[in-house]
Amino acid sequence: MTAVPQAVQQAAAAPPARREPRGPVRRRGPARLVPRTAAARVRALAALVVVALAVTLAVTWNAVADARHGMRVIGHDAGPQVVATSDLYFQLTDMDAQLANALLIGGSQGLGATRAQALARYEQNHAKAATALLQAAKLADEPSENATAQEVVIALGDYERLAGQALLLDQQFGHTAGPPSQRVLDLYRQASDIMKLDVLPKAYNLTLDNGTLVRHTYEDERAAVRNGVIAVVAAGAVLVVLLLALQVFLTRRFRRVLNPPLALATLVAVALTAFGAVTLSAQSAHLKRAKEDGFDSILSLSRARAIGNSANADQTRYLLDPGRADTYEQVFLSKSQSVLYLKAGNLAAYNDAVQRQRGRTGFLGFLGTEAAQRGIAGQDAALAKVIAAYRTFQADDHRIRGLVEAGRRDEAIRARLGRTAGSSAADFAAYDGSLVKLVQIHRDVFDDAVRDGDGGTRHWEWGLPVAGLLVAALVLLGVRPRLAEYR
Amino acid sequence: MLAWTGASTRALARRSGAACAALALLAAGGCAVAGADGDSVARKDELVIGMSPDKPGLGMRTGSTYSGFDVDVAREIAKRLGVPAGKVAFRPVTSATREKMLRAHDVDMVIASYSVTPERKTQVTFAGPYYVAHQDILVRRSDTSIKNVRDLKGKRLCDVPGSVSFPRVTRERGVAAVSVKADTYGECLTKLQSGALDAVSTDDLILAGMAAQSAKDGGAPLRIVNAPISDEPYGVGLARDDVDGCEAVNKAITTMYQDGTAAKLLKQWFGPVGLQVTTTVPQFEGCD
C-alpha cells in the first residue's frame, strides 16, 4: 500500500532531469511522459479524464446520430416512399386486368360487373400508377434507374394507345359477354404484350432498386450503431478507469477517504455509458424490427399481391383469347407458384397440391417466406386466412377451366365474373382482402418500431451535452481545491 | 461538427470509420463492417464463371475457348462489374454440379442456361434473369403440320432421359407424343435431320442454337414453331446471400439492355434461325 506513494514521493523529490539531460537518472521509454510533480500529475490525469469524456460523448453522439439517420430513412423517408411505390405493379397489372374484363364483358349487363365499372377502375388504377411512378422516379438515385423510370413512362404510353384503340373498336362492334372480334383481340394482344414484357418488368425492377436504397442504409446504420455500442462501452470504461485512478491518486496523496465530487462524476460516467449502450442496443433492435418484420414483409407481400392479381387477370385472358389459352394457363400456373410454391408440373396437379396443403410449412414462394417468419402477434391467424382464401380461389379456377374444357364457356364466364360468393371474382376479392389484412399487421409492426425508435433517442441532443458538462464540472470541483494547496 | 440530420450514407460510413479509429486507439476493439462480405462478386478483381460446355449457341467449348450467347453475356456482366476480359476464366458446369460448385466457391457465378426455381433459390442467390427462355418445338422446315404443342399428338418426339422436356409435353400437357430415345440433344438433332423423329422440344434458345449449328453444318433446314409452353428464367447463380453481388449483376443486366447490347447479342446468336426473341429487360427475381 505504501510503496506507490513513496515511490511517487521519491520521484517527485528527485532532481528534475531537465537540469542534467545526459545524467544517468534520465528515465527511458514511456516513463519519460509521466509528469514529476504531484500537481502536474493531477492536472495530467484530469486532462486525460476530459479527453476520455470528450471521446465518450463523441462516440455516443455519433452512434445516436447513426441510429436516428437509419430510423429517419427507413421510418420516415425512403422506407414509406418505397412502400408507396410497391403498389405500382399492382395498379399496372390491374389496369390490364380491367381492360381484359371490359373486353370480355362487352355490352352484357347483369353479370355482376359492367364494362363501365371495369373502365372506371382502369382509370383509377391509371391515376394511382402515375402517382406511384412519379414517386419511384424521384427515389431513383442512379442513371440506370432513371432510364428505367423513363422507359416505363414511354411503354405505358404505348400501352394506353393500343388499349384505347381496342376499346373503341370493341364498342363499334358491340358484343355480349365472351371473346371480342379478332381485330380487337389482336390489339389487346399487342397491348397486353407491352404490359407484360415492357411495362411490368421495368416497374418491378424499379421498385426492387428503390428497396436497395433502404437496405443499404439499414445495413450501414445498423452496423454503425452496433459498433457504436462497442465504442461507447470501451470509451466509457476508459473514462471510468481514469476517474478511478484520479480518485485513488488524490485520496492517497492528500490522505482523504473520498473525493465526493469525483465519486459523483464517476457514477454519472457509469450511468451515461450504461444508458448509452442500452439505448443504442434498443435502437438497433427497433431498426431491425422496422426493417425485417415491417418493411421487408410489406414489400414481399405487396409483390405477392401484385403477382396474384396478375394471375387472376390471366384467368380472364384465358377466357378472352382462346387462341392463347395454353399460354395463359401456363403463366397462371407460374405466377401462382411464385405466390405459393408447391411442386407440380401442370395446373391440375398444382390445384390438387394446394387443396391438400395444410399447416404453415412445406411450401415456398412469397407466402412461404411469410410463413417462415414467426413471433408477430396476429400473423398466424391472418396467414391461415390468406391460405384458406387462396385455396378457394384456386378451386374456383379449377372449376372454370373444367367448364371451358367441357365446352360450357358461357357458364365459365359467369363463374368468373359473377359477384355472388362462389364466383371466382368474389373469391379472389376475399383472398386479396385477407392479404391486405396480413400486410396491415406488418404495417403496424413497422409503425410501432419507428415510434419506439423515435422515442428512444428523444432528448439526447441536450441530455448528452448536459451529462458531459456535469461530469466535467464535478471533476473540476474535485480537483481545483487540491491544486489550490500547491499555490 | 457532427450533424444529427442530413448526412449522406457515404459521410456516415466515413464517420463510423472515424469512430472505429477512435475506438481502436482506446481499446483496440475490432471494427468489422457487418454485411460487407469480402467474397461478393461485386468486389472481385477476377472471376471464375461456370459455363455449359456442350450447348451450341449458348455455351460451347471448342478446344479451350468458349463461345455462345451465355459466354457473351458473362463477358458483358464481368466487364460491367469492372473485371477485364483477361481476368475472366470459364469452368464447365453441369446441372448436377452447379449448386455444389457455387457453395464450394469453385466458381464465382454460374451463367449456364440456369433456370431460376423456388427450390434452387433455397440453395443459391439468383441475379437476373438475363433472359426468359420458353420451352418450344423444333421441326424440319418442310413439316408444316406442327403449329403448337397439341399437334405433337402421335408425332415422334425426342426423349432425353433426365431432361424434364419430354414429360412436360406428355405427362404435364397430356399430349400423347411418341417417345424416341436419345442420349443428348446433339443426338436429337441428328435424328431430326435424318427423319428418325419429327420434333425436338426444349428451351427455345437451345433449339435456336441447334438450328444455327445445323445450318452451319449444311443439314436439312429446320424451323422453330414459336409456340412457348413454359417460362424458363435464366438466372445468374451466385453464392447464397451475396446480395451485393446480386444487385451489382442486376445493374449490369439492366444497362446491358438499356444500351442495346442484349438486343444485339440476341439477334446475333438467335436471329438467323427465326426465333422471336424478347429484347426488353426481364423482370428480376429480387436479391433478398
mmCIF file of C-alpha atoms in Angstrom, chain B:
data_model
loop_
_atom_site.group_PDB
_atom_site.id
_atom_site.type_symbol
_atom_site.label_atom_id
_atom_site.label_comp_id
_atom_site.label_asym_id
_atom_site.label_seq_id
_atom_site.Cartn_x
_atom_site.Cartn_y
_atom_site.Cartn_z
ATOM 1 C CA MET B 1 -19.456 19.430 -36.000
ATOM 2 C CA LEU B 2 -21.363 16.216 -36.184
ATOM 3 C CA ALA B 3 -24.744 16.591 -37.767
ATOM 4 C CA TRP B 4 -27.819 14.939 -36.364
ATOM 5 C CA THR B 5 -29.549 15.033 -39.682
ATOM 6 C CA GLY B 6 -28.959 15.276 -43.370
ATOM 7 C CA ALA B 7 -25.788 13.229 -43.524
ATOM 8 C CA SER B 8 -25.348 11.110 -46.616
ATOM 9 C CA THR B 9 -24.669 7.439 -46.264
ATOM 10 C CA ARG B 10 -21.162 7.914 -47.526
ATOM 11 C CA ALA B 11 -20.455 10.571 -44.947
ATOM 12 C CA LEU B 12 -21.847 8.251 -42.317
ATOM 13 C CA ALA B 13 -19.562 5.470 -43.438
ATOM 14 C CA ARG B 14 -16.666 7.864 -43.052
ATOM 15 C CA ARG B 15 -17.900 8.909 -39.642
ATOM 16 C CA SER B 16 -18.319 5.386 -38.372
ATOM 17 C CA GLY B 17 -14.813 4.765 -39.728
ATOM 18 C CA ALA B 18 -13.602 7.658 -37.618
ATOM 19 C CA ALA B 19 -15.452 6.249 -34.618
ATOM 20 C CA CYS B 20 -13.736 2.939 -35.252
ATOM 21 C CA ALA B 21 -10.344 4.636 -35.351
ATOM 22 C CA ALA B 22 -11.065 6.374 -32.052
ATOM 23 C CA LEU B 23 -12.176 3.083 -30.597
ATOM 24 C CA ALA B 24 -9.086 1.280 -31.828
ATOM 25 C CA LEU B 25 -6.955 3.874 -30.029
ATOM 26 C CA LEU B 26 -8.912 3.446 -26.843
ATOM 27 C CA ALA B 27 -9.499 -0.250 -26.628
ATOM 28 C CA ALA B 28 -8.014 -1.879 -29.704
ATOM 29 C CA GLY B 29 -11.533 -3.128 -30.444
ATOM 30 C CA GLY B 30 -12.468 -4.778 -33.716
ATOM 31 C CA CYS B 31 -14.450 -2.732 -36.188
ATOM 32 C CA ALA B 32 -15.591 -5.173 -38.814
ATOM 33 C CA VAL B 33 -18.271 -3.718 -41.040
ATOM 34 C CA ALA B 34 -21.207 -6.069 -40.790
ATOM 35 C CA GLY B 35 -22.785 -7.145 -44.036
ATOM 36 C CA ALA B 36 -19.669 -6.473 -46.104
ATOM 37 C CA ASP B 37 -18.915 -9.919 -47.415
ATOM 38 C CA GLY B 38 -15.397 -9.928 -48.804
ATOM 39 C CA ASP B 39 -16.382 -12.719 -51.186
ATOM 40 C CA SER B 40 -19.012 -10.746 -53.074
ATOM 41 C CA VAL B 41 -18.635 -10.838 -56.843
ATOM 42 C CA ALA B 42 -19.288 -7.099 -56.700
ATOM 43 C CA ARG B 43 -15.776 -6.597 -55.316
ATOM 44 C CA LYS B 44 -13.714 -9.224 -57.132
ATOM 45 C CA ASP B 45 -10.800 -8.396 -59.402
ATOM 46 C CA GLU B 46 -11.096 -11.647 -61.315
ATOM 47 C CA LEU B 47 -13.969 -14.027 -61.903
ATOM 48 C CA VAL B 48 -14.368 -17.742 -62.487
ATOM 49 C CA ILE B 49 -17.664 -18.300 -64.295
ATOM 50 C CA GLY B 50 -19.401 -21.667 -64.561
ATOM 51 C CA MET B 51 -20.467 -22.326 -68.146
ATOM 52 C CA SER B 52 -22.137 -25.099 -70.156
ATOM 53 C CA PRO B 53 -19.520 -26.752 -72.378
ATOM 54 C CA ASP B 54 -21.925 -28.513 -74.728
ATOM 55 C CA LYS B 55 -24.805 -26.218 -75.724
ATOM 56 C CA PRO B 56 -24.282 -24.783 -79.194
ATOM 57 C CA GLY B 57 -25.309 -21.125 -79.397
ATOM 58 C CA LEU B 58 -25.347 -20.786 -75.589
ATOM 59 C CA GLY B 59 -22.156 -22.184 -74.109
ATOM 60 C CA MET B 60 -19.966 -24.373 -76.279
ATOM 61 C CA ARG B 61 -16.368 -25.344 -75.615
ATOM 62 C CA THR B 62 -14.113 -25.925 -78.602
ATOM 63 C CA GLY B 63 -10.558 -26.626 -77.504
ATOM 64 C CA SER B 64 -10.045 -24.232 -74.634
ATOM 65 C CA THR B 65 -12.289 -21.434 -75.857
ATOM 66 C CA TYR B 66 -15.962 -20.976 -75.136
ATOM 67 C CA SER B 67 -18.480 -19.326 -77.400
ATOM 68 C CA GLY B 68 -22.194 -18.626 -77.355
ATOM 69 C CA PHE B 69 -24.822 -16.234 -76.038
ATOM 70 C CA ASP B 70 -24.210 -17.174 -72.380
ATOM 71 C CA VAL B 71 -20.471 -16.626 -72.890
ATOM 72 C CA ASP B 72 -21.004 -13.149 -74.327
ATOM 73 C CA VAL B 73 -23.486 -12.280 -71.569
ATOM 74 C CA ALA B 74 -20.942 -13.474 -68.976
ATOM 75 C CA ARG B 75 -18.205 -11.314 -70.516
ATOM 76 C CA GLU B 76 -20.524 -8.279 -70.604
ATOM 77 C CA ILE B 77 -21.541 -8.739 -66.974
ATOM 78 C CA ALA B 78 -17.893 -9.175 -65.922
ATOM 79 C CA LYS B 79 -16.939 -6.040 -67.849
ATOM 80 C CA ARG B 80 -19.713 -4.058 -66.179
ATOM 81 C CA LEU B 81 -18.560 -5.347 -62.773
ATOM 82 C CA GLY B 82 -15.153 -3.881 -63.587
ATOM 83 C CA VAL B 83 -13.385 -7.172 -64.349
ATOM 84 C CA PRO B 84 -11.374 -7.016 -67.599
ATOM 85 C CA ALA B 85 -11.714 -9.802 -70.168
ATOM 86 C CA GLY B 86 -8.253 -11.119 -69.341
ATOM 87 C CA LYS B 87 -9.315 -11.793 -65.745
ATOM 88 C CA VAL B 88 -12.373 -13.873 -66.608
ATOM 89 C CA ALA B 89 -11.984 -17.660 -66.622
ATOM 90 C CA PHE B 90 -14.654 -20.181 -67.586
ATOM 91 C CA ARG B 91 -15.121 -23.548 -65.973
ATOM 92 C CA PRO B 92 -17.519 -26.227 -67.231
ATOM 93 C CA VAL B 93 -20.548 -26.967 -65.030
ATOM 94 C CA THR B 94 -23.396 -29.452 -65.391
ATOM 95 C CA SER B 95 -26.878 -29.353 -63.937
ATOM 96 C CA ALA B 96 -25.682 -31.827 -61.314
ATOM 97 C CA THR B 97 -22.674 -29.766 -60.166
ATOM 98 C CA ARG B 98 -23.859 -26.143 -60.343
ATOM 99 C CA GLU B 99 -25.089 -25.651 -56.765
ATOM 100 C CA LYS B 100 -22.210 -27.655 -55.285
ATOM 101 C CA MET B 101 -19.575 -25.637 -57.150
ATOM 102 C CA LEU B 102 -21.147 -22.326 -56.096
ATOM 103 C CA ARG B 103 -21.282 -23.425 -52.477
ATOM 104 C CA ALA B 104 -17.656 -24.606 -52.531
ATOM 105 C CA HIS B 105 -16.634 -21.314 -54.230
ATOM 106 C CA ASP B 106 -15.137 -23.316 -57.111
ATOM 107 C CA VAL B 107 -16.912 -20.825 -59.345
ATOM 108 C CA ASP B 108 -17.920 -17.241 -58.540
ATOM 109 C CA MET B 109 -21.021 -17.279 -60.692
ATOM 110 C CA VAL B 110 -22.887 -19.636 -62.979
ATOM 111 C CA ILE B 111 -24.272 -18.446 -66.317
ATOM 112 C CA ALA B 112 -25.323 -21.663 -67.984
ATOM 113 C CA SER B 113 -28.996 -21.703 -69.082
ATOM 114 C CA TYR B 114 -29.669 -21.982 -65.362
ATOM 115 C CA SER B 115 -33.417 -21.684 -64.713
ATOM 116 C CA VAL B 116 -34.464 -19.932 -61.523
ATOM 117 C CA THR B 117 -36.752 -22.181 -59.478
ATOM 118 C CA PRO B 118 -38.051 -21.794 -55.926
ATOM 119 C CA GLU B 119 -36.159 -24.929 -54.843
ATOM 120 C CA ARG B 120 -32.872 -23.706 -56.279
ATOM 121 C CA LYS B 121 -33.460 -20.327 -54.648
ATOM 122 C CA THR B 122 -33.156 -22.037 -51.285
ATOM 123 C CA GLN B 123 -29.584 -23.019 -52.185
ATOM 124 C CA VAL B 124 -28.161 -20.181 -54.251
ATOM 125 C CA THR B 125 -28.851 -16.500 -54.815
ATOM 126 C CA PHE B 126 -30.031 -15.635 -58.312
ATOM 127 C CA ALA B 127 -29.359 -12.351 -60.034
ATOM 128 C CA GLY B 128 -31.356 -11.648 -63.161
ATOM 129 C CA PRO B 129 -32.863 -13.421 -65.042
ATOM 130 C CA TYR B 130 -30.919 -12.082 -68.006
ATOM 131 C CA TYR B 131 -33.373 -13.795 -70.346
ATOM 132 C CA VAL B 132 -36.659 -15.653 -70.058
ATOM 133 C CA ALA B 133 -36.484 -18.658 -72.361
ATOM 134 C CA HIS B 134 -39.528 -20.794 -73.162
ATOM 135 C CA GLN B 135 -39.882 -24.436 -73.948
ATOM 136 C CA ASP B 136 -40.669 -24.596 -77.659
ATOM 137 C CA ILE B 137 -40.581 -27.055 -80.525
ATOM 138 C CA LEU B 138 -38.061 -27.593 -83.341
ATOM 139 C CA VAL B 139 -39.165 -29.345 -86.546
ATOM 140 C CA ARG B 140 -37.906 -29.784 -90.089
ATOM 141 C CA ARG B 141 -38.811 -26.697 -92.126
ATOM 142 C CA SER B 142 -40.681 -28.854 -94.619
ATOM 143 C CA ASP B 143 -43.008 -30.067 -91.837
ATOM 144 C CA THR B 144 -45.952 -27.666 -91.544
ATOM 145 C CA SER B 145 -48.235 -29.973 -89.578
ATOM 146 C CA ILE B 146 -46.953 -28.861 -86.156
ATOM 147 C CA LYS B 147 -48.183 -25.414 -85.061
ATOM 148 C CA ASN B 148 -48.434 -25.861 -81.300
ATOM 149 C CA VAL B 149 -47.818 -28.398 -78.584
ATOM 150 C CA ARG B 150 -51.135 -30.177 -79.146
ATOM 151 C CA ASP B 151 -50.054 -31.022 -82.695
ATOM 152 C CA LEU B 152 -47.342 -33.255 -81.233
ATOM 153 C CA LYS B 153 -50.005 -35.906 -80.602
ATOM 154 C CA GLY B 154 -48.883 -39.076 -82.342
ATOM 155 C CA LYS B 155 -45.634 -37.454 -83.502
ATOM 156 C CA ARG B 156 -42.208 -38.894 -82.725
ATOM 157 C CA LEU B 157 -40.660 -36.605 -80.107
ATOM 158 C CA CYS B 158 -37.095 -36.759 -78.858
ATOM 159 C CA ASP B 159 -36.876 -38.071 -75.263
ATOM 160 C CA VAL B 160 -33.599 -37.429 -73.440
ATOM 161 C CA PRO B 161 -33.509 -39.346 -70.133
ATOM 162 C CA GLY B 162 -33.112 -36.974 -67.169
ATOM 163 C CA SER B 163 -34.492 -33.984 -69.062
ATOM 164 C CA VAL B 164 -37.876 -32.589 -67.995
ATOM 165 C CA SER B 165 -38.785 -31.516 -71.531
ATOM 166 C CA PHE B 166 -40.393 -34.742 -72.763
ATOM 167 C CA PRO B 167 -42.505 -35.402 -69.633
ATOM 168 C CA ARG B 168 -43.589 -31.735 -69.745
ATOM 169 C CA VAL B 169 -45.227 -32.376 -73.120
ATOM 170 C CA THR B 170 -46.571 -35.851 -72.440
ATOM 171 C CA ARG B 171 -47.341 -36.007 -68.738
ATOM 172 C CA GLU B 172 -47.910 -32.367 -67.831
ATOM 173 C CA ARG B 173 -49.578 -31.218 -71.044
ATOM 174 C CA GLY B 174 -51.229 -34.564 -71.632
ATOM 175 C CA VAL B 175 -50.161 -34.710 -75.286
ATOM 176 C CA ALA B 176 -49.600 -38.318 -76.409
ATOM 177 C CA ALA B 177 -46.341 -37.917 -78.300
ATOM 178 C CA VAL B 178 -44.311 -41.000 -79.202
ATOM 179 C CA SER B 179 -41.014 -41.311 -77.359
ATOM 180 C CA VAL B 180 -37.815 -41.662 -79.384
ATOM 181 C CA LYS B 181 -34.902 -42.019 -77.007
ATOM 182 C CA ALA B 182 -31.632 -40.115 -77.435
ATOM 183 C CA ASP B 183 -28.731 -39.646 -75.024
ATOM 184 C CA THR B 184 -28.122 -35.970 -75.762
ATOM 185 C CA TYR B 185 -29.812 -33.117 -77.571
ATOM 186 C CA GLY B 186 -26.998 -33.381 -80.130
ATOM 187 C CA GLU B 187 -28.282 -36.857 -80.927
ATOM 188 C CA CYS B 188 -31.852 -35.477 -81.099
ATOM 189 C CA LEU B 189 -30.637 -33.068 -83.772
ATOM 190 C CA THR B 190 -29.023 -35.826 -85.834
ATOM 191 C CA LYS B 191 -32.191 -37.923 -85.612
ATOM 192 C CA LEU B 192 -34.407 -34.959 -86.547
ATOM 193 C CA GLN B 193 -32.332 -34.347 -89.649
ATOM 194 C CA SER B 194 -32.291 -37.992 -90.653
ATOM 195 C CA GLY B 195 -36.061 -38.283 -90.229
ATOM 196 C CA ALA B 196 -35.802 -40.745 -87.316
ATOM 197 C CA LEU B 197 -38.033 -38.397 -85.314
ATOM 198 C CA ASP B 198 -40.390 -35.467 -86.020
ATOM 199 C CA ALA B 199 -39.752 -32.919 -83.316
ATOM 200 C CA VAL B 200 -37.428 -31.826 -80.532
ATOM 201 C CA SER B 201 -38.861 -29.853 -77.622
ATOM 202 C CA THR B 202 -36.764 -27.961 -75.084
ATOM 203 C CA ASP B 203 -35.790 -24.343 -74.271
ATOM 204 C CA ASP B 204 -36.109 -22.128 -77.336
ATOM 205 C CA LEU B 205 -32.586 -20.731 -77.008
ATOM 206 C CA ILE B 206 -31.137 -24.248 -77.004
ATOM 207 C CA LEU B 207 -33.281 -25.134 -80.029
ATOM 208 C CA ALA B 208 -32.161 -21.970 -81.808
ATOM 209 C CA GLY B 209 -28.532 -22.844 -81.085
ATOM 210 C CA MET B 210 -29.095 -26.316 -82.512
ATOM 211 C CA ALA B 211 -30.804 -24.938 -85.610
ATOM 212 C CA ALA B 212 -27.945 -22.495 -86.183
ATOM 213 C CA GLN B 213 -25.402 -25.290 -85.744
ATOM 214 C CA SER B 214 -27.344 -27.408 -88.217
ATOM 215 C CA ALA B 215 -27.452 -24.577 -90.781
ATOM 216 C CA LYS B 216 -23.704 -24.128 -90.397
ATOM 217 C CA ASP B 217 -23.130 -27.843 -90.929
ATOM 218 C CA GLY B 218 -25.289 -27.808 -94.044
ATOM 219 C CA GLY B 219 -28.026 -30.062 -92.607
ATOM 220 C CA ALA B 220 -31.717 -30.056 -93.515
ATOM 221 C CA PRO B 221 -33.286 -26.633 -92.823
ATOM 222 C CA LEU B 222 -35.133 -26.505 -89.517
ATOM 223 C CA ARG B 223 -37.887 -24.323 -88.076
ATOM 224 C CA ILE B 224 -38.769 -23.189 -84.575
ATOM 225 C CA VAL B 225 -42.518 -23.370 -84.085
ATOM 226 C CA ASN B 226 -42.667 -20.289 -81.774
ATOM 227 C CA ALA B 227 -45.323 -21.804 -79.517
ATOM 228 C CA PRO B 228 -43.964 -21.309 -76.000
ATOM 229 C CA ILE B 229 -45.251 -23.719 -73.346
ATOM 230 C CA SER B 230 -43.235 -22.617 -70.301
ATOM 231 C CA ASP B 231 -41.214 -19.765 -68.816
ATOM 232 C CA GLU B 232 -37.585 -20.569 -68.069
ATOM 233 C CA PRO B 233 -35.997 -17.554 -66.403
ATOM 234 C CA TYR B 234 -32.251 -17.900 -66.981
ATOM 235 C CA GLY B 235 -30.605 -16.536 -63.857
ATOM 236 C CA VAL B 236 -27.053 -15.747 -62.826
ATOM 237 C CA GLY B 237 -26.281 -18.154 -59.993
ATOM 238 C CA LEU B 238 -24.281 -16.656 -57.119
ATOM 239 C CA ALA B 239 -23.149 -17.907 -53.732
ATOM 240 C CA ARG B 240 -26.049 -17.810 -51.303
ATOM 241 C CA ASP B 241 -26.643 -14.429 -49.661
ATOM 242 C CA ASP B 242 -24.298 -12.486 -51.943
ATOM 243 C CA VAL B 243 -26.868 -9.690 -52.029
ATOM 244 C CA ASP B 244 -24.350 -7.008 -53.015
ATOM 245 C CA GLY B 245 -23.170 -9.178 -55.903
ATOM 246 C CA CYS B 246 -26.756 -9.851 -56.946
ATOM 247 C CA GLU B 247 -27.574 -6.140 -57.035
ATOM 248 C CA ALA B 248 -24.411 -5.361 -58.992
ATOM 249 C CA VAL B 249 -25.181 -8.084 -61.554
ATOM 250 C CA ASN B 250 -28.782 -6.855 -61.880
ATOM 251 C CA LYS B 251 -27.490 -3.390 -62.585
ATOM 252 C CA ALA B 252 -25.119 -4.809 -65.204
ATOM 253 C CA ILE B 253 -28.024 -6.652 -66.863
ATOM 254 C CA THR B 254 -30.178 -3.501 -66.775
ATOM 255 C CA THR B 255 -27.541 -1.400 -68.514
ATOM 256 C CA MET B 256 -26.866 -4.240 -70.972
ATOM 257 C CA TYR B 257 -30.478 -3.976 -72.120
ATOM 258 C CA GLN B 258 -30.565 -0.183 -71.945
ATOM 259 C CA ASP B 259 -27.591 0.341 -74.252
ATOM 260 C CA GLY B 260 -28.775 -2.240 -76.787
ATOM 261 C CA THR B 261 -26.047 -4.806 -76.099
ATOM 262 C CA ALA B 262 -28.513 -7.527 -75.108
ATOM 263 C CA ALA B 263 -30.645 -6.975 -78.217
ATOM 264 C CA LYS B 264 -27.525 -7.103 -80.377
ATOM 265 C CA LEU B 265 -26.339 -10.374 -78.807
ATOM 266 C CA LEU B 266 -29.783 -11.996 -79.044
ATOM 267 C CA LYS B 267 -30.069 -11.073 -82.720
ATOM 268 C CA GLN B 268 -26.509 -12.186 -83.385
ATOM 269 C CA TRP B 269 -26.970 -15.646 -81.871
ATOM 270 C CA PHE B 270 -30.653 -16.407 -82.448
ATOM 271 C CA GLY B 271 -31.919 -14.035 -85.130
ATOM 272 C CA PRO B 272 -30.782 -16.033 -88.174
ATOM 273 C CA VAL B 273 -32.904 -19.060 -87.256
ATOM 274 C CA GLY B 274 -36.187 -17.164 -86.945
ATOM 275 C CA LEU B 275 -36.649 -17.280 -83.186
ATOM 276 C CA GLN B 276 -38.800 -14.442 -81.854
ATOM 277 C CA VAL B 277 -36.603 -13.047 -79.104
ATOM 278 C CA THR B 278 -37.641 -10.575 -76.415
ATOM 279 C CA THR B 279 -35.325 -7.593 -76.362
ATOM 280 C CA THR B 280 -36.700 -5.859 -73.263
ATOM 281 C CA VAL B 281 -35.211 -6.409 -69.818
ATOM 282 C CA PRO B 282 -36.773 -9.346 -67.922
ATOM 283 C CA GLN B 283 -38.454 -8.970 -64.564
ATOM 284 C CA PHE B 284 -35.815 -9.656 -61.923
ATOM 285 C CA GLU B 285 -36.260 -12.097 -59.093
ATOM 286 C CA GLY B 286 -35.036 -9.679 -56.445
ATOM 287 C CA CYS B 287 -31.954 -10.231 -54.336
ATOM 288 C CA ASP B 288 -33.344 -10.969 -50.888
#
